[in-house]
Amino acid sequence: MDFSSDTSAPAHPGVIEALGEANRGHAPSYGADELHRRLRAALAERFETEDFDFWITASGTAANALALSVMCAPTGAVLCHHEAHIARDERGAPEFFTGGGKLALLAGSGGQVDEAELRAALSAIDRDFVHETPAETLSLTQLTECGTAYDRARLTHFAALAREAGLNVHLDGARLANALVSQGERPADMSWKAGVDVLTLGLTKTGAMGCEIILLFGAMRARFAELRARAKRSGHMPAKMRYLAAQALALLADDLWLSLAGQANKAARQVSNSLCAHPGVELVYPVDGNEVFVRMPGELAERLRAAGARFYPWPGDCHRFVCAWTTGDAEIEALNAALG
Amino acid sequence: MDFSSDTSAPAHPGVIEALGEANRGHAPSYGADELHRRLRAALAERFETEDFDFWITASGTAANALALSVMCAPTGAVLCHHEAHIARDERGAPEFFTGGGKLALLAGSGGQVDEAELRAALSAIDRDFVHETPAETLSLTQLTECGTAYDRARLTHFAALAREAGLNVHLDGARLANALVSQGERPADMSWKAGVDVLTLGLTKTGAMGCEIILLFGAMRARFAELRARAKRSGHMPAKMRYLAAQALALLADDLWLSLAGQANKAARQVSNSLCAHPGVELVYPVDGNEVFVRMPGELAERLRAAGARFYPWPGDCHRFVCAWTTGDAEIEALNAALG
Amino acid sequence: MDFSSDTSAPAHPGVIEALGEANRGHAPSYGADELHRRLRAALAERFETEDFDFWITASGTAANALALSVMCAPTGAVLCHHEAHIARDERGAPEFFTGGGKLALLAGSGGQVDEAELRAALSAIDRDFVHETPAETLSLTQLTECGTAYDRARLTHFAALAREAGLNVHLDGARLANALVSQGERPADMSWKAGVDVLTLGLTKTGAMGCEIILLFGAMRARFAELRARAKRSGHMPAKMRYLAAQALALLADDLWLSLAGQANKAARQVSNSLCAHPGVELVYPVDGNEVFVRMPGELAERLRAAGARFYPWPGDCHRFVCAWTTGDAEIEALNAALG
Amino acid sequence: MDFSSDTSAPAHPGVIEALGEANRGHAPSYGADELHRRLRAALAERFETEDFDFWITASGTAANALALSVMCAPTGAVLCHHEAHIARDERGAPEFFTGGGKLALLAGSGGQVDEAELRAALSAIDRDFVHETPAETLSLTQLTECGTAYDRARLTHFAALAREAGLNVHLDGARLANALVSQGERPADMSWKAGVDVLTLGLTKTGAMGCEIILLFGAMRARFAELRARAKRSGHMPAKMRYLAAQALALLADDLWLSLAGQANKAARQVSNSLCAHPGVELVYPVDGNEVFVRMPGELAERLRAAGARFYPWPGDCHRFVCAWTTGDAEIEALNAALG
């Protein structure tokens, strides 16, 4: 009963198998290998465009921070939700990679930026007023830190507002697959067609060993050379990059990534149902993916822990339960048994 | 006949096997897993000490730059050979991670720092003269960029000179295994016992998928918390770190790393013998590891390439041939055939 | 009727005179001059201690950012009020000088940090939780951005709370003189005796041409060498530093700085009285120094502007009137006339 | 007999007088004042163009580093002479301001870049080879650190070589006035007409209190907004900027800067003549400005010091004598007397 995080789950066996297959013979280093070429084709198909460039990292923090470093100048700011992973959980990575850029935090319930806050922040930008740091990028998160998903219309609307104000748009898609499945959307519609300039596509939480893809769409491709140079100097251009591409290929093949996300989402709905059927348990946010946030009596939390359930307390006086592709009937049954 | 680089070789099958074994069930993220605990014990045994802390990265550039970032202030400098990897091949990674520190370059033949140069640089340090950037760290490379090895006495002597001048000592051991084998030395004798404060122990070129270990010895352990925080914010604390530890364990077990390095070294000696037996070919540096640098007629280089040999031209009007753990009789025979 | 800012006022004539006197003959560069020695003595007398080191800059932004750069690591955060000058008006200077450190913003009315907010932020620090950025410094502002002053007890209390939590304490004293005068306090009591580790003592707004002194008290003196090196590399060690010391000496002599601050404070009280005597005008914050914040009918603001008054609109739907040492009866009378 | 540095000289009285005149009444802060407008016109006249933007700092280190920060990316390098002030005497300021850019050092005698070295460095640039740091800027120094001047043809030639290779060109003109006088050249011919994109025009050593002007010519004007933002966040946008403009105006008026440089140059020639007339004294570099480098018997150096002469030993086993606008007949006579 490990609901602590989707990052404590193992990789899907298909990923390990793919590493074994990638491990045959010599191959060019630094991304010039055959698997990278095949991955490009696979991404083009999934995202329904050829107008993109990409880079793979083994870390989500690196993928977000590298992406932002080519979107926002050292003298600029990134608008994001005050609970965003880039603001709260990455130890200053965006500030480090941008060379001292700022994050400007926006309020909003359920982990989603509030529209009035966004509009106010955008209209307050005065690029000629040298003393204040102008926002240059809007970074949204899909799923949000509260496990909710922006629906397509809202995502598209917010991206349009940002663009009108002269900002570019970043999407932290550490759990994008979960959102795609729950919203029934296609990758293109939740990214470049919605106005996203740069996407951080997370596969680690979905089922990879460590694989996050930065996609630069359209005009942002002009920054690819800079992205690559920054990846190099930050140690995110490991020599044997074929193993990163191999992971991505294994998960994109036959849309395994979406199947795994679907399994995790389904498990989360079951966890939510089980928990909420219990008196005194209250669901805090809609379950739009693989995360369940509930408020529950302390006595119950202790009982669950005693029964072997692992989960974290969370800001807002609640608890977070995360399901992974590994969460199956056994865990749900054990949870139900513990709930009594 | 791929002599282009040891990074184009695949991982040893034992490494992939270890990843499969590590892929069972859930495990704590961020280095709190069981494999990390076992790796600590394995490192303690190999390095004959408990007085160390360590961090694993997937990239050698990251390992070197992170190490230096806790050894040298933004207002300080790192002394290193002018051909050192950190100076020539890492796109400013040390400058980025240290926050703007400088590299001060030293001359010396065969990739090794010249003692007179080192002494002059050390005696020129004046920490009270605020205009100049004082060296705080000496970084040596083992094997050097010319494939040579510092012998133990020389390494120990240079480290002692640095320490007397108030510097700490970093060893870039991207190919340390090759040096250990060729010099017949124990890991402890080529690191902390020789006066090395921080070692970057490379395993990628030896046979890992991507695995470089930073070891902080003795007093430098006080900087471990800072190292970990800097690893986090630079994206070198991926969630599922167990797979990094698994690679290291597979290579340290039964000293597989040294066996593989020995194979590569042996192949290099054969390559060297084959090449040098040919008229007009001249060995440029001693072959102390798995790299061979020769000067050869352009016509011969073309002939070898036409026969399918891959190798790089190198500064100093020569060519570099690198052997990996995969280089075997087939490659040597093919090379001999091409040489005619 | 220029109430736009105290930085639009000229320097006090005594400052210019001091520059002329300092301009005699050759003098050592970089702070080794006689005037620096005399300034040290003057500061020791005013601050009733010898246990300090100091550095002068021509810019308040530089003084704050340099101070913070030796107080907070790149991996740490500075707690400050969300309207603090370092957060809102310095274009990311703290992030730049610290090498990517973060500012963590606290709420509070009247420009002053709210105690409950501060306590919550301090108790939330978990230095072992590597993902979040731990606060290392508390930065308070005296006068605040709303023109209010922390009284001595509150300043001392907040500093003690910070220290108990392991933080050091910075005071941005861009308008410290105004606070000292209005609170009737001695410099020592509002700085090191109150628990302030590093003070940025502003003299520019008081009457200098450009002169801000960073004072490191007690244990923070250990960071002076680093401060000096960082000043050098950031261009805040100009060659002819005697002219910075000369300004400070001129203002400290006979406590001219306090006299000038007193004049400005008195003028501010008069402006406040005049404005508030007018129907529909409401004082927004207490006038603890030389700044007056009022809410007023738009029609009145227009009328004042038409009569030649210069002042800025301010966040919170109000207007800011700043008095300088130059604000005298003529301005007050003109204001009264315009008010009708 | 102070020949230690031109920075130990006082400002010209006209500069102090100008500060007094600038000190009348209120004036807009941050460079929006009337004196800045007048300075723009004065610079346009001296440099025979309107196609420029400018920024003033009080520090030469800041001026150089700010200039380079808008010319070279964090992933790029600046080519400069190995003895250049930016490389040797600014404590890593270029690395700090560029966000971790590198300096690539070139050899050459007399402080001047060697043409073959420059050509080799330019032809080695491979922007597609991500591992190495490509040079983006050539920075030359006029006068050089050895007191020599590039003649116009050579400066123009080097700038053209750099431009052909895709680099932009920076000129560190800390002592440009001395070079202009000795070479009999006009400011335009030694800057933008010679292919210089960004000039750091030093006036401090010439006779200011602290005043260095960054001039962006032609296409580089597009980076002015970034330069201003970087100046702000690095503390080089002090509130009362009128006093910086006032200094520059005073020195440009009636070409006082060139007169003062001419006086210093003349004194240097006299010093050189006096020293070289003495047996055993050897001139090391041509005297193209206000600096004299000689090799002399240790006994003689001691005698001069005993007689009260101040001068510094210099790398290359020589001594440096610097003349300022203040160096007059009295100093020369005293020197002659000491020489005996």
GROMACS .gro file of C-alpha atoms in nm, chain A residues 2 5-13 16 19-20 23-29 58-59 61-62 89-93 96-97 204 207-209 229 232-236 238-240 242-243 324 326, chain B residues 2 5-13 16 19-20 23-29 58-59 61-62 89-93 96-97 204 207-209 229 232-236 238-240 242-243 324 326:
model
   96
    2ASP     CA    1   0.253   0.259  -0.113
    5SER     CA    2   0.452   0.898  -0.470
    6ASP     CA    3   0.448   0.776  -0.826
    7THR     CA    4   0.823   0.818  -0.820
    8SER     CA    5   0.867   0.531  -0.577
    9ALA     CA    6   0.721   0.292  -0.833
   10PRO     CA    7   0.957   0.092  -1.050
   11ALA     CA    8   0.988   0.143  -1.422
   12HIS     CA    9   0.760  -0.056  -1.649
   13PRO     CA   10   0.930  -0.383  -1.751
   16ILE     CA   11   1.408  -0.219  -1.890
   19LEU     CA   12   1.740  -0.065  -2.236
   20GLY     CA   13   1.862  -0.416  -2.301
   23ASN     CA   14   2.258  -0.200  -2.536
   24ARG     CA   15   2.375  -0.367  -2.855
   25GLY     CA   16   2.698  -0.253  -3.009
   26HIS     CA   17   2.854   0.087  -3.034
   27ALA     CA   18   2.647   0.398  -3.100
   28PRO     CA   19   2.732   0.764  -3.141
   29SER     CA   20   2.731   0.962  -2.819
   58ALA     CA   21   1.674   1.221  -1.669
   59SER     CA   22   1.532   1.472  -1.422
   61THR     CA   23   1.377   1.957  -1.227
   62ALA     CA   24   1.639   1.981  -1.500
   89ASP     CA   25   1.005   2.186  -0.479
   90GLU     CA   26   1.307   2.253  -0.696
   91ARG     CA   27   1.543   2.431  -0.458
   92GLY     CA   28   1.586   2.736  -0.671
   93ALA     CA   29   1.659   2.550  -0.995
   96PHE     CA   30   1.998   2.900  -1.098
   97PHE     CA   31   1.945   2.805  -1.462
  204THR     CA   32   0.927   0.922  -1.520
  207GLY     CA   33   0.662   0.452  -1.594
  208ALA     CA   34   1.013   0.544  -1.709
  209MET     CA   35   1.330   0.501  -1.509
  229ALA     CA   36   2.455   2.436  -2.500
  232LYS     CA   37   2.578   2.050  -2.196
  233ARG     CA   38   2.712   2.294  -1.940
  234SER     CA   39   2.463   2.188  -1.674
  235GLY     CA   40   2.556   1.822  -1.711
  236HIS     CA   41   2.238   1.721  -1.892
  238PRO     CA   42   2.536   1.255  -2.073
  239ALA     CA   43   2.757   1.065  -2.313
  240LYS     CA   44   2.539   0.759  -2.368
  242ARG     CA   45   2.069   0.639  -2.637
  243TYR     CA   46   1.934   0.498  -2.310
  324ALA     CA   47   0.115   0.467  -0.997
  326THR     CA   48   0.168  -0.042  -1.034
  342ASP     CA   49   3.520   0.190  -3.346
  345SER     CA   50   3.552   0.694  -2.783
  346ASP     CA   51   3.486   0.467  -2.489
  347THR     CA   52   3.154   0.645  -2.454
  348SER     CA   53   3.023   0.497  -2.776
  349ALA     CA   54   3.051   0.149  -2.626
  350PRO     CA   55   2.742  -0.009  -2.473
  351ALA     CA   56   2.708  -0.079  -2.104
  352HIS     CA   57   2.828  -0.411  -1.974
  353PRO     CA   58   2.542  -0.664  -1.977
  356ILE     CA   59   2.152  -0.392  -1.759
  359LEU     CA   60   1.880  -0.251  -1.359
  360GLY     CA   61   1.629  -0.532  -1.407
  363ASN     CA   62   1.329  -0.274  -1.088
  364ARG     CA   63   1.137  -0.483  -0.838
  365GLY     CA   64   0.869  -0.318  -0.633
  366HIS     CA   65   0.853   0.027  -0.483
  367ALA     CA   66   1.154   0.196  -0.331
  368PRO     CA   67   1.212   0.531  -0.165
  369SER     CA   68   1.308   0.812  -0.400
  398ALA     CA   69   2.460   1.026  -1.465
  399SER     CA   70   2.703   1.274  -1.621
  401THR     CA   71   3.040   1.699  -1.652
  402ALA     CA   72   2.789   1.726  -1.371
  429ASP     CA   73   3.519   2.010  -2.303
  430GLU     CA   74   3.251   2.109  -2.057
  431ARG     CA   75   3.116   2.430  -2.207
  432GLY     CA   76   3.176   2.638  -1.899
  433ALA     CA   77   3.018   2.395  -1.654
  436PHE     CA   78   2.827   2.790  -1.416
  437PHE     CA   79   2.815   2.566  -1.110
  544THR     CA   80   3.050   0.540  -1.757
  547GLY     CA   81   3.113   0.009  -1.861
  548ALA     CA   82   2.814   0.180  -1.699
  549MET     CA   83   2.518   0.330  -1.880
  569ALA     CA   84   2.136   2.091  -0.224
  572LYS     CA   85   1.899   1.904  -0.631
  573ARG     CA   86   1.884   2.253  -0.781
  574SER     CA   87   2.092   2.156  -1.082
  575GLY     CA   88   1.866   1.862  -1.164
  576HIS     CA   89   2.110   1.597  -1.049
  578PRO     CA   90   1.649   1.242  -1.015
  579ALA     CA   91   1.357   1.079  -0.839
  580LYS     CA   92   1.440   0.716  -0.904
  582ARG     CA   93   1.811   0.346  -0.725
  583TYR     CA   94   1.904   0.284  -1.086
  664ALA     CA   95   3.665   0.020  -2.456
  666THR     CA   96   3.423  -0.414  -2.588
   0.00000   0.00000   0.00000
